Structure formats: C-alpha cells, structure tokens
Amino acid sequence: MERRIVAQLLASMDELQSNIDATDEVDRIARCRRHVCVIGATNRPDGMDAALRRAGRFDREIMLGIPDEAARERILRVQATKLRLSGDLDLREIAKKTPGYVGADLSALAKEAAASAVTRIFRKLEDKEEGKDEAMTDISTGPTVGGDARLATGRLADPRPLTEDELGDLAITMDDFSLALTRVQPSAQREGFTTTPNVTWDDVGSLTEVREELKFSIAEPIAHPERFQAMGLNISTGVLLYGPPGCGKTLVAKATANEAMANFISIKGPELLNKYVGESERAVRTLFQRARSASPCVLFFDEMDSLAPRRGSGGDNTSAERVVNQLLTEMDGLEARNATFLIAATNRPDMIDPAMLRPGRLDKLLYVPLPPPDGRAAILKTLTRKTPIANDVNIDAIALSHSCEGFSGADLASLVREACVAALKMITIDATPRVTAAHFEEAFTKVQPSVSKADHARYDELRRKLRRERGTINKAHSSASIEDLAGPPKKSLRDPDEDDEPELATNKRARG
C-alpha cells in the first residue's frame, strides 16, 4: 500500500515538473497563475523514500532546528504582545533559562505563566472574602460543616465579573514564569536529552582546581560569549577528564553543565557502537546534530577509550576506526559547533587515539586525582549532609586517619553507606538511628581502597608522560638556554617532574 502511494506521488510530482518546463513563453506565463507548489513537513527526513528527495521533487530542504537564545527571546516577545506583563519582567532572562525549548514549548510556557497569574489573583480575592466572612461570623456558632463547599458552589452558580480594581494586580511576573518552568517540559527532554542536571559543585565537595579550569573553559564562554568573541577566541572547546576510577569525573561534568545552565547529553562509549556498517557513524552524526540544535549544550562522553581506541593497533578493528574517523570529522568543525562543548572522561587516556587530543578537539587535559586529606573531609561532609551523625563522630579525624588513605570519592560514598547500614542493624524500635564512630570503624573493615598504590603510581606516571608529550609543563625546555650558560647541571637525586607526594610516602614507609 505504501509503495503504491509513493509511486503515485512520484508520478504526480514529475507531471507537475513537466508542466513547468513548457517551451512556449506565452504558455509558461499562462500556467504561472495555476502553478502548484508542494511543501512537505516531517520530523524524520531519513525515514522518507530516497526518490522523493531527488532533484525535481523535494529538491530544497530547510531544517527548522531548536531555536537559540536570541530566537527564543524573539519568540517570547511575540507571545508577550498578547499578555499583560509586569514592568520588571526580563524576557532575556527567561530565554536564558529555556535551552531546548521550541516555539510550541514557549507558547505553552506563556500560557502556564498566565494561568499561574490568574490563580494567584483569585487566591488573593478568596483570602479577602474569607477574612470578611470570619469577621462577620458569630463566635458562639462556630464553623459549620461544608461551609467552604457551599461557598465555592455559590461562586460557580452565580459568577460575577471582576472589577477594574480587582484586576489591577493581574500581571504576569517573573515568579509566574519560574513556576511555569517547573511544569512545562521542553521537547528536547522528551526526545532523549537530559536537560540541565541538578548536580551542583556543592555535591562534588572537592576538586577546586578542576572547577576553576572548567569554569573558564565552559561556564564563562556560555555566560559571556561576547568577551571571548572580542578576543577572537572560539568559545567551543573540548576537555578530557582522566584519572583513577571513582574520583567524580561524571559528577564534575554534570556540575559544570549546571553552573553554565546548559543542556547536557551523556553518552557512554558502547552506546554508539552498532554491528551494522554505517549505523555507528550515523549515530555520531545525529548526536552532534542534536547537540548543535540545542546549544548551549555540553556533550559528555563517558568511557572515551572504548569509543575512540587507537587506530592501526591490529586486529579486526575497522568498525571502531570508522567511528573514530566520524568523531574527528565532527570535532574538526567542518560545521560550526555552535556553542557545543565536549567533555570526555576515561580511566585509560593512553588507549585513546592521539588524534583526539590535538588542538581543536579534546585539547585540554585535566587530571582528576584521588582526593587529598582535606578533600576527603569535604567529600565526607557532603555525603553526610542528610545523615544523622552522633556527637562522637569527627569527620575531619576520619578523613585524616590512616584507614582512609587512598580512598576515592566512590570509596567514601561506600564507606558512609556501610556505616548507615551498620547503624540500621543496631537500632531498636523506639530509638532514632544515628551513625556513631563505632559504625564507621565497622565500615572500615568492609570497605577498602579501590585504587591500589601501584595503580596510583601508574596514574601519576601517566600524567607526567602526557605533560611531557604535550609540552604543557616542561621546565627543562624553558630554562635550557640559562643552564647552557651556567654550565652543566648538577646531578639531581630525583626527576624534577615528580610530585612530592610519592617521596613523602616513601619517607613514611622508610620511617615505619
């Protein structure tokens, strides 16, 4: 049935084209008055028959993407002509808070805000009438059952128009739009997007240096793009977060998107892989297209090493190599990224194809280490914000203890969870559960560091290797000419690129 309909549609469109190609000029002018223009609309252009998209049929395609901030502001101003707005309402601020909203969503948002304003006015009038009724009620009679119901029924049965004085305060305020934002879901979210996450930096509890780097790489370009454009800088950038597992790389990406008030799309590496030829590449193209249409958007790739492994490493890896090539094409900016920011996370940066780490792609590498003692204390305080803690528990002492050394953020979360479980096992029916120091001691017997000392040393060495390869920190090259003038360098007892932490740990072991 569908094939016959498509065949008939193709024949009819070809017939229209043959009528347009009339050779006689007079005949062509006469036919212009009855010229037929065929316009089609679809949400799935790839689902159409390819013959319909040939020249002479639907030969012009116009993509109506998700509006950006400026377009959303213009749409809101058109909607505002029909509404009664308060004087302090800022439509530009509303446009900033509505990434991913299309025209229909903004129309629904305006209607919901108007309904909220009307409800607010009616509640004020009801409160005034209830106050008058209470003043006129005899105290000795007391309340009657069903009085409110009869009052409401009377209003419905005998409605009256509101006066100009009662309508004086009827105006849509910023609070009405804020309430409407919680009720109107953007179309982007219904199509699979994860809009601005509800994770904040307060939930991270540590990683201050990483936060500052991400702030100036992603949050600031979104908040103040004109400053970066004035300096001739490209506001879109790519960041690779690497480090031991369980250190909060995913949490950091979500907190960054929340701070920047941007859309957030999270993709795990294997989700884009498909056994059929060409399907993985199409999934990558579709992903970047959706991210560009919902800008500003943070595109987060988790387990990047499984999605973009090194090419030419041998074996039957042609499918992964095609995905890498498609990713490189999208990252190179053949089409403008349009305020699309890339964040990738991995535990094995050495397994990622080196072409991914070149400038213009994932050009900023940020190491997410195991938390130091003060970082562990901040994370524990964040994890125990909603946990009833006894007075004998000292969070700072727990974080500084030898038993907590080498714990990642995930290990600390597991520690708090085990302590809470131990507290629940020991409570009685009437007692209020509280986590004590004894419960934390019991939890330490069940939770061990997930990153061994050998793995920690390997990650530190990998970080120094990446720094040397990229030349981000290379003191030897910057001071080479001075050393040549001063003579041969003195023999050093250790590598200048090494951190102080391994040496301190070695001294501690030696003293032990």
mmCIF file of N, CA and C in Angstrom, residues 178-295:
data_model
loop_
_atom_site.group_PDB
_atom_site.id
_atom_site.type_symbol
_atom_site.label_atom_id
_atom_site.label_comp_id
_atom_site.label_asym_id
_atom_site.label_seq_id
_atom_site.Cartn_x
_atom_site.Cartn_y
_atom_site.Cartn_z
ATOM 1 N N SER A 178 8.784 31.406 36.555
ATOM 2 C CA SER A 178 9.622 30.425 37.258
ATOM 3 C C SER A 178 8.806 29.203 37.648
ATOM 4 N N LEU A 179 7.566 29.416 38.080
ATOM 5 C CA LEU A 179 6.693 28.292 38.402
ATOM 6 C C LEU A 179 6.314 27.516 37.152
ATOM 7 N N ALA A 180 6.099 28.227 36.047
ATOM 8 C CA ALA A 180 5.747 27.546 34.799
ATOM 9 C C ALA A 180 6.906 26.713 34.268
ATOM 10 N N LEU A 181 8.141 27.147 34.508
ATOM 11 C CA LEU A 181 9.300 26.380 34.046
ATOM 12 C C LEU A 181 9.371 25.010 34.696
ATOM 13 N N THR A 182 8.856 24.877 35.905
ATOM 14 C CA THR A 182 8.860 23.574 36.581
ATOM 15 C C THR A 182 7.769 22.652 36.061
ATOM 16 N N ARG A 183 6.817 23.193 35.312
ATOM 17 C CA ARG A 183 5.682 22.396 34.848
ATOM 18 C C ARG A 183 5.726 22.078 33.363
ATOM 19 N N VAL A 184 6.361 22.920 32.578
ATOM 20 C CA VAL A 184 6.416 22.725 31.127
ATOM 21 C C VAL A 184 7.722 22.035 30.772
ATOM 22 N N GLN A 185 7.620 20.875 30.185
ATOM 23 C CA GLN A 185 8.799 20.089 29.825
ATOM 24 C C GLN A 185 9.213 20.422 28.405
ATOM 25 N N PRO A 186 10.482 20.725 28.158
ATOM 26 C CA PRO A 186 10.905 21.038 26.789
ATOM 27 C C PRO A 186 10.877 19.812 25.894
ATOM 28 N N SER A 187 10.690 20.054 24.613
ATOM 29 C CA SER A 187 10.648 18.949 23.654
ATOM 30 C C SER A 187 11.971 18.213 23.596
ATOM 31 N N ALA A 188 13.070 18.927 23.815
ATOM 32 C CA ALA A 188 14.380 18.280 23.780
ATOM 33 C C ALA A 188 14.484 17.190 24.826
ATOM 34 N N GLN A 189 13.881 17.405 25.984
ATOM 35 C CA GLN A 189 13.932 16.393 27.035
ATOM 36 C C GLN A 189 13.088 15.183 26.663
ATOM 37 N N ARG A 190 11.966 15.404 25.999
ATOM 38 C CA ARG A 190 11.128 14.284 25.581
ATOM 39 C C ARG A 190 11.791 13.464 24.493
ATOM 40 N N GLU A 191 12.718 14.072 23.739
ATOM 41 C CA GLU A 191 13.390 13.359 22.662
ATOM 42 C C GLU A 191 14.651 12.657 23.123
ATOM 43 N N GLY A 192 14.917 12.632 24.419
ATOM 44 C CA GLY A 192 16.060 11.882 24.915
ATOM 45 C C GLY A 192 17.158 12.720 25.522
ATOM 46 N N PHE A 193 17.035 14.042 25.483
ATOM 47 C CA PHE A 193 18.031 14.893 26.112
ATOM 48 C C PHE A 193 17.910 14.809 27.626
ATOM 49 N N THR A 194 19.012 15.015 28.276
ATOM 50 C CA THR A 194 18.995 15.284 29.706
ATOM 51 C C THR A 194 19.274 16.763 29.862
ATOM 52 N N THR A 195 18.242 17.532 30.227
ATOM 53 C CA THR A 195 18.434 18.965 30.347
ATOM 54 C C THR A 195 19.327 19.263 31.546
ATOM 55 N N THR A 196 19.459 20.532 31.867
ATOM 56 C CA THR A 196 20.419 20.959 32.881
ATOM 57 C C THR A 196 20.360 20.074 34.120
ATOM 58 N N PRO A 197 21.462 19.408 34.479
ATOM 59 C CA PRO A 197 21.429 18.498 35.639
ATOM 60 C C PRO A 197 21.197 19.256 36.936
ATOM 61 N N ASN A 198 20.740 18.519 37.946
ATOM 62 C CA ASN A 198 20.512 19.119 39.266
ATOM 63 C C ASN A 198 21.696 18.898 40.196
ATOM 64 N N VAL A 199 22.856 18.563 39.646
ATOM 65 C CA VAL A 199 24.081 18.377 40.429
ATOM 66 C C VAL A 199 24.837 19.698 40.468
ATOM 67 N N THR A 200 25.200 20.141 41.651
ATOM 68 C CA THR A 200 25.947 21.381 41.818
ATOM 69 C C THR A 200 27.346 21.070 42.347
ATOM 70 N N TRP A 201 28.181 22.107 42.385
ATOM 71 C CA TRP A 201 29.536 21.918 42.904
ATOM 72 C C TRP A 201 29.528 21.632 44.397
ATOM 73 N N ASP A 202 28.454 21.985 45.073
ATOM 74 C CA ASP A 202 28.349 21.628 46.492
ATOM 75 C C ASP A 202 28.247 20.118 46.673
ATOM 76 N N ASP A 203 27.721 19.426 45.651
ATOM 77 C CA ASP A 203 27.632 17.967 45.723
ATOM 78 C C ASP A 203 28.966 17.295 45.433
ATOM 79 N N VAL A 204 29.883 18.022 44.800
ATOM 80 C CA VAL A 204 31.195 17.443 44.487
ATOM 81 C C VAL A 204 32.073 17.446 45.726
ATOM 82 N N GLY A 205 32.167 18.560 46.402
ATOM 83 C CA GLY A 205 32.876 18.626 47.672
ATOM 84 C C GLY A 205 34.376 18.781 47.581
ATOM 85 N N SER A 206 34.963 18.737 46.401
ATOM 86 C CA SER A 206 36.419 18.848 46.281
ATOM 87 C C SER A 206 36.739 19.303 44.860
ATOM 88 N N LEU A 207 37.997 19.106 44.432
ATOM 89 C CA LEU A 207 38.436 19.389 43.064
ATOM 90 C C LEU A 207 38.276 20.872 42.716
ATOM 91 N N THR A 208 38.817 21.735 43.543
ATOM 92 C CA THR A 208 38.698 23.172 43.316
ATOM 93 C C THR A 208 39.448 23.607 42.061
ATOM 94 N N GLU A 209 40.644 23.052 41.833
ATOM 95 C CA GLU A 209 41.436 23.444 40.665
ATOM 96 C C GLU A 209 40.749 23.020 39.370
ATOM 97 N N VAL A 210 40.189 21.814 39.363
ATOM 98 C CA VAL A 210 39.469 21.350 38.176
ATOM 99 C C VAL A 210 38.260 22.242 37.921
ATOM 100 N N ARG A 211 37.613 22.656 38.983
ATOM 101 C CA ARG A 211 36.444 23.530 38.837
ATOM 102 C C ARG A 211 36.822 24.850 38.188
ATOM 103 N N GLU A 212 37.928 25.442 38.601
ATOM 104 C CA GLU A 212 38.349 26.719 38.035
ATOM 105 C C GLU A 212 38.677 26.581 36.554
ATOM 106 N N GLU A 213 39.332 25.483 36.183
ATOM 107 C CA GLU A 213 39.665 25.279 34.774
ATOM 108 C C GLU A 213 38.403 25.132 33.932
ATOM 109 N N LEU A 214 37.447 24.343 34.421
ATOM 110 C CA LEU A 214 36.212 24.140 33.673
ATOM 111 C C LEU A 214 35.359 25.402 33.643
ATOM 112 N N LYS A 215 35.465 26.214 34.676
ATOM 113 C CA LYS A 215 34.690 27.457 34.703
ATOM 114 C C LYS A 215 35.094 28.370 33.556
ATOM 115 N N PHE A 216 36.399 28.530 33.335
ATOM 116 C CA PHE A 216 36.859 29.418 32.275
ATOM 117 C C PHE A 216 36.864 28.738 30.913
ATOM 118 N N SER A 217 36.696 27.426 30.877
ATOM 119 C CA SER A 217 36.646 26.728 29.598
ATOM 120 C C SER A 217 35.229 26.573 29.076
ATOM 121 N N ILE A 218 34.242 26.465 29.968
ATOM 122 C CA ILE A 218 32.872 26.169 29.540
ATOM 123 C C ILE A 218 31.872 27.172 30.105
ATOM 124 N N ALA A 219 31.871 27.369 31.427
ATOM 125 C CA ALA A 219 30.839 28.213 32.041
ATOM 126 C C ALA A 219 30.949 29.670 31.592
ATOM 127 N N GLU A 220 32.149 30.227 31.597
ATOM 128 C CA GLU A 220 32.323 31.626 31.215
ATOM 129 C C GLU A 220 32.009 31.879 29.740
ATOM 130 N N PRO A 221 32.452 31.029 28.794
ATOM 131 C CA PRO A 221 32.065 31.272 27.396
ATOM 132 C C PRO A 221 30.562 31.242 27.165
ATOM 133 N N ILE A 222 29.825 30.440 27.955
ATOM 134 C CA ILE A 222 28.374 30.405 27.800
ATOM 135 C C ILE A 222 27.741 31.647 28.420
ATOM 136 N N ALA A 223 28.246 32.061 29.581
ATOM 137 C CA ALA A 223 27.664 33.219 30.267
ATOM 138 C C ALA A 223 28.036 34.535 29.589
ATOM 139 N N HIS A 224 29.266 34.647 29.085
ATOM 140 C CA HIS A 224 29.729 35.903 28.475
ATOM 141 C C HIS A 224 30.418 35.601 27.140
ATOM 142 N N PRO A 225 29.673 35.177 26.131
ATOM 143 C CA PRO A 225 30.324 34.851 24.845
ATOM 144 C C PRO A 225 30.917 36.066 24.154
ATOM 145 N N GLU A 226 30.356 37.261 24.426
ATOM 146 C CA GLU A 226 30.851 38.451 23.741
ATOM 147 C C GLU A 226 32.285 38.772 24.142
ATOM 148 N N ARG A 227 32.692 38.443 25.370
ATOM 149 C CA ARG A 227 34.059 38.712 25.808
ATOM 150 C C ARG A 227 35.051 37.855 25.035
ATOM 151 N N PHE A 228 34.707 36.596 24.819
ATOM 152 C CA PHE A 228 35.610 35.708 24.093
ATOM 153 C C PHE A 228 35.631 36.057 22.610
ATOM 154 N N GLN A 229 34.489 36.438 22.056
ATOM 155 C CA GLN A 229 34.461 36.824 20.648
ATOM 156 C C GLN A 229 35.236 38.112 20.414
ATOM 157 N N ALA A 230 35.236 39.020 21.394
ATOM 158 C CA ALA A 230 36.011 40.250 21.257
ATOM 159 C C ALA A 230 37.506 39.975 21.214
ATOM 160 N N MET A 231 37.937 38.881 21.851
ATOM 161 C CA MET A 231 39.346 38.496 21.827
ATOM 162 C C MET A 231 39.678 37.591 20.653
ATOM 163 N N GLY A 232 38.670 37.287 19.819
ATOM 164 C CA GLY A 232 38.899 36.416 18.676
ATOM 165 C C GLY A 232 39.054 34.960 19.036
ATOM 166 N N LEU A 233 38.473 34.546 20.170
ATOM 167 C CA LEU A 233 38.594 33.170 20.639
ATOM 168 C C LEU A 233 37.361 32.373 20.256
ATOM 169 N N ASN A 234 37.584 31.105 19.951
ATOM 170 C CA ASN A 234 36.480 30.192 19.689
ATOM 171 C C ASN A 234 35.891 29.750 21.023
ATOM 172 N N ILE A 235 34.593 29.983 21.219
ATOM 173 C CA ILE A 235 34.005 29.697 22.525
ATOM 174 C C ILE A 235 33.815 28.206 22.749
ATOM 175 N N SER A 236 33.742 27.413 21.681
ATOM 176 C CA SER A 236 33.578 25.973 21.854
ATOM 177 C C SER A 236 34.929 25.334 22.123
ATOM 178 N N THR A 237 34.963 24.415 23.025
ATOM 179 C CA THR A 237 36.219 23.776 23.402
ATOM 180 C C THR A 237 35.951 22.333 23.772
ATOM 181 N N GLY A 238 37.028 21.568 23.917
ATOM 182 C CA GLY A 238 36.928 20.168 24.311
ATOM 183 C C GLY A 238 37.840 19.891 25.486
ATOM 184 N N VAL A 239 37.348 19.110 26.441
ATOM 185 C CA VAL A 239 38.082 18.816 27.669
ATOM 186 C C VAL A 239 38.075 17.312 27.875
ATOM 187 N N LEU A 240 39.230 16.769 28.245
ATOM 188 C CA LEU A 240 39.346 15.357 28.595
ATOM 189 C C LEU A 240 39.655 15.251 30.081
ATOM 190 N N LEU A 241 38.773 14.600 30.820
ATOM 191 C CA LEU A 241 38.981 14.325 32.243
ATOM 192 C C LEU A 241 39.504 12.905 32.374
ATOM 193 N N TYR A 242 40.660 12.762 32.978
ATOM 194 C CA TYR A 242 41.227 11.425 33.140
ATOM 195 C C TYR A 242 41.763 11.284 34.552
ATOM 196 N N GLY A 243 41.845 10.065 34.988
ATOM 197 C CA GLY A 243 42.326 9.789 36.333
ATOM 198 C C GLY A 243 41.809 8.460 36.825
ATOM 199 N N PRO A 244 42.104 8.107 38.068
ATOM 200 C CA PRO A 244 41.655 6.827 38.619
ATOM 201 C C PRO A 244 40.134 6.738 38.644
ATOM 202 N N PRO A 245 39.599 5.526 38.643
ATOM 203 C CA PRO A 245 38.135 5.378 38.689
ATOM 204 C C PRO A 245 37.571 5.805 40.035
ATOM 205 N N GLY A 246 36.332 6.304 39.990
ATOM 206 C CA GLY A 246 35.636 6.673 41.213
ATOM 207 C C GLY A 246 35.996 8.021 41.777
ATOM 208 N N CYS A 247 36.671 8.878 41.006
ATOM 209 C CA CYS A 247 37.096 10.183 41.520
ATOM 210 C C CYS A 247 36.132 11.311 41.158
ATOM 211 N N GLY A 248 34.996 11.005 40.554
ATOM 212 C CA GLY A 248 33.967 12.017 40.319
ATOM 213 C C GLY A 248 34.043 12.711 38.987
ATOM 214 N N LYS A 249 34.536 12.047 37.946
ATOM 215 C CA LYS A 249 34.627 12.696 36.639
ATOM 216 C C LYS A 249 33.234 12.986 36.072
ATOM 217 N N THR A 250 32.323 12.027 36.182
ATOM 218 C CA THR A 250 30.956 12.248 35.696
ATOM 219 C C THR A 250 30.261 13.325 36.508
ATOM 220 N N LEU A 251 30.473 13.323 37.809
ATOM 221 C CA LEU A 251 29.862 14.329 38.680
ATOM 222 C C LEU A 251 30.376 15.722 38.339
ATOM 223 N N VAL A 252 31.655 15.817 38.006
ATOM 224 C CA VAL A 252 32.243 17.104 37.632
ATOM 225 C C VAL A 252 31.611 17.626 36.345
ATOM 226 N N ALA A 253 31.404 16.744 35.367
ATOM 227 C CA ALA A 253 30.786 17.165 34.108
ATOM 228 C C ALA A 253 29.365 17.673 34.334
ATOM 229 N N LYS A 254 28.600 16.991 35.178
ATOM 230 C CA LYS A 254 27.227 17.428 35.453
ATOM 231 C C LYS A 254 27.207 18.757 36.202
ATOM 232 N N ALA A 255 28.111 18.917 37.163
ATOM 233 C CA ALA A 255 28.166 20.181 37.905
ATOM 234 C C ALA A 255 28.564 21.334 36.990
ATOM 235 N N THR A 256 29.427 21.073 36.018
ATOM 236 C CA THR A 256 29.820 22.111 35.070
ATOM 237 C C THR A 256 28.642 22.542 34.218
ATOM 238 N N ALA A 257 27.867 21.565 33.722
ATOM 239 C CA ALA A 257 26.685 21.898 32.927
ATOM 240 C C ALA A 257 25.658 22.655 33.754
ATOM 241 N N ASN A 258 25.530 22.306 35.026
ATOM 242 C CA ASN A 258 24.586 23.009 35.895
ATOM 243 C C ASN A 258 25.018 24.451 36.128
ATOM 244 N N GLU A 259 26.314 24.656 36.343
ATOM 245 C CA GLU A 259 26.809 26.015 36.567
ATOM 246 C C GLU A 259 26.639 26.872 35.322
ATOM 247 N N ALA A 260 26.799 26.260 34.147
ATOM 248 C CA ALA A 260 26.686 27.007 32.901
ATOM 249 C C ALA A 260 25.248 27.134 32.420
ATOM 250 N N MET A 261 24.285 26.460 33.087
ATOM 251 C CA MET A 261 22.882 26.460 32.672
ATOM 252 C C MET A 261 22.754 26.009 31.222
ATOM 253 N N ALA A 262 23.421 24.897 30.895
ATOM 254 C CA ALA A 262 23.419 24.376 29.537
ATOM 255 C C ALA A 262 22.732 23.020 29.502
ATOM 256 N N ASN A 263 22.268 22.653 28.311
ATOM 257 C CA ASN A 263 21.755 21.301 28.119
ATOM 258 C C ASN A 263 22.885 20.309 28.319
ATOM 259 N N PHE A 264 22.533 19.095 28.643
ATOM 260 C CA PHE A 264 23.541 18.081 28.957
ATOM 261 C C PHE A 264 23.131 16.768 28.309
ATOM 262 N N ILE A 265 24.019 16.230 27.492
ATOM 263 C CA ILE A 265 23.800 14.928 26.861
ATOM 264 C C ILE A 265 24.924 14.015 27.303
ATOM 265 N N SER A 266 24.573 12.930 27.943
ATOM 266 C CA SER A 266 25.564 11.973 28.447
ATOM 267 C C SER A 266 25.516 10.717 27.591
ATOM 268 N N ILE A 267 26.665 10.334 27.076
ATOM 269 C CA ILE A 267 26.775 9.165 26.212
ATOM 270 C C ILE A 267 27.900 8.288 26.732
ATOM 271 N N LYS A 268 27.599 7.029 26.958
ATOM 272 C CA LYS A 268 28.648 6.060 27.255
ATOM 273 C C LYS A 268 29.165 5.498 25.938
ATOM 274 N N GLY A 269 30.469 5.231 25.906
ATOM 275 C CA GLY A 269 31.105 4.833 24.659
ATOM 276 C C GLY A 269 30.392 3.735 23.895
ATOM 277 N N PRO A 270 30.089 2.592 24.513
ATOM 278 C CA PRO A 270 29.477 1.494 23.758
ATOM 279 C C PRO A 270 28.087 1.791 23.227
ATOM 280 N N GLU A 271 27.411 2.835 23.704
ATOM 281 C CA GLU A 271 26.049 3.113 23.254
ATOM 282 C C GLU A 271 25.999 3.491 21.781
ATOM 283 N N LEU A 272 27.076 4.028 21.233
ATOM 284 C CA LEU A 272 27.088 4.452 19.839
ATOM 285 C C LEU A 272 27.555 3.364 18.890
ATOM 286 N N LEU A 273 28.050 2.264 19.414
ATOM 287 C CA LEU A 273 28.579 1.205 18.565
ATOM 288 C C LEU A 273 27.454 0.308 18.080
ATOM 289 N N ASN A 274 27.503 -0.024 16.787
ATOM 290 C CA ASN A 274 26.487 -0.870 16.164
ATOM 291 C C ASN A 274 27.182 -1.837 15.221
ATOM 292 N N LYS A 275 26.670 -3.059 15.181
ATOM 293 C CA LYS A 275 27.326 -4.075 14.357
ATOM 294 C C LYS A 275 27.092 -3.866 12.867
ATOM 295 N N TYR A 276 26.063 -3.104 12.495
ATOM 296 C CA TYR A 276 25.773 -2.890 11.084
ATOM 297 C C TYR A 276 26.633 -1.757 10.539
ATOM 298 N N VAL A 277 27.101 -1.926 9.309
ATOM 299 C CA VAL A 277 28.003 -0.962 8.689
ATOM 300 C C VAL A 277 27.271 0.361 8.465
ATOM 301 N N GLY A 278 27.869 1.431 8.929
ATOM 302 C CA GLY A 278 27.319 2.762 8.734
ATOM 303 C C GLY A 278 26.398 3.249 9.833
ATOM 304 N N GLU A 279 25.888 2.340 10.655
ATOM 305 C CA GLU A 279 24.949 2.758 11.698
ATOM 306 C C GLU A 279 25.651 3.530 12.817
ATOM 307 N N SER A 280 26.857 3.119 13.174
ATOM 308 C CA SER A 280 27.584 3.836 14.228
ATOM 309 C C SER A 280 27.928 5.253 13.789
ATOM 310 N N GLU A 281 28.362 5.410 12.532
ATOM 311 C CA GLU A 281 28.683 6.740 12.035
ATOM 312 C C GLU A 281 27.445 7.631 11.995
ATOM 313 N N ARG A 282 26.306 7.044 11.587
ATOM 314 C CA ARG A 282 25.082 7.836 11.556
ATOM 315 C C ARG A 282 24.658 8.246 12.965
ATOM 316 N N ALA A 283 24.865 7.368 13.943
ATOM 317 C CA ALA A 283 24.534 7.716 15.329
ATOM 318 C C ALA A 283 25.387 8.878 15.819
ATOM 319 N N VAL A 284 26.669 8.903 15.423
ATOM 320 C CA VAL A 284 27.549 10.013 15.814
ATOM 321 C C VAL A 284 27.089 11.311 15.161
ATOM 322 N N ARG A 285 26.747 11.259 13.869
ATOM 323 C CA ARG A 285 26.273 12.466 13.178
ATOM 324 C C ARG A 285 24.993 12.997 13.813
ATOM 325 N N THR A 286 24.063 12.086 14.100
ATOM 326 C CA THR A 286 22.800 12.504 14.713
ATOM 327 C C THR A 286 23.025 13.115 16.086
ATOM 328 N N LEU A 287 23.952 12.533 16.841
ATOM 329 C CA LEU A 287 24.243 13.035 18.184
ATOM 330 C C LEU A 287 24.764 14.464 18.137
ATOM 331 N N PHE A 288 25.725 14.742 17.268
ATOM 332 C CA PHE A 288 26.282 16.088 17.175
ATOM 333 C C PHE A 288 25.262 17.071 16.607
ATOM 334 N N GLN A 289 24.420 16.599 15.694
ATOM 335 C CA GLN A 289 23.396 17.479 15.137
ATOM 336 C C GLN A 289 22.399 17.898 16.212
ATOM 337 N N ARG A 290 21.993 16.962 17.046
ATOM 338 C CA ARG A 290 21.072 17.284 18.134
ATOM 339 C C ARG A 290 21.729 18.214 19.153
ATOM 340 N N ALA A 291 23.013 18.000 19.418
ATOM 341 C CA ALA A 291 23.709 18.867 20.368
ATOM 342 C C ALA A 291 23.827 20.289 19.827
ATOM 343 N N ARG A 292 24.114 20.430 18.523
ATOM 344 C CA ARG A 292 24.211 21.769 17.942
ATOM 345 C C ARG A 292 22.864 22.481 17.946
ATOM 346 N N SER A 293 21.787 21.729 17.717
ATOM 347 C CA SER A 293 20.467 22.356 17.668
ATOM 348 C C SER A 293 19.965 22.765 19.040
ATOM 349 N N ALA A 294 20.542 22.214 20.107
ATOM 350 C CA ALA A 294 20.121 22.536 21.476
ATOM 351 C C ALA A 294 21.183 23.343 22.205
ATOM 352 N N SER A 295 21.970 24.109 21.483
ATOM 353 C CA SER A 295 23.042 24.876 22.111
ATOM 354 C C SER A 295 22.457 25.973 22.997
#
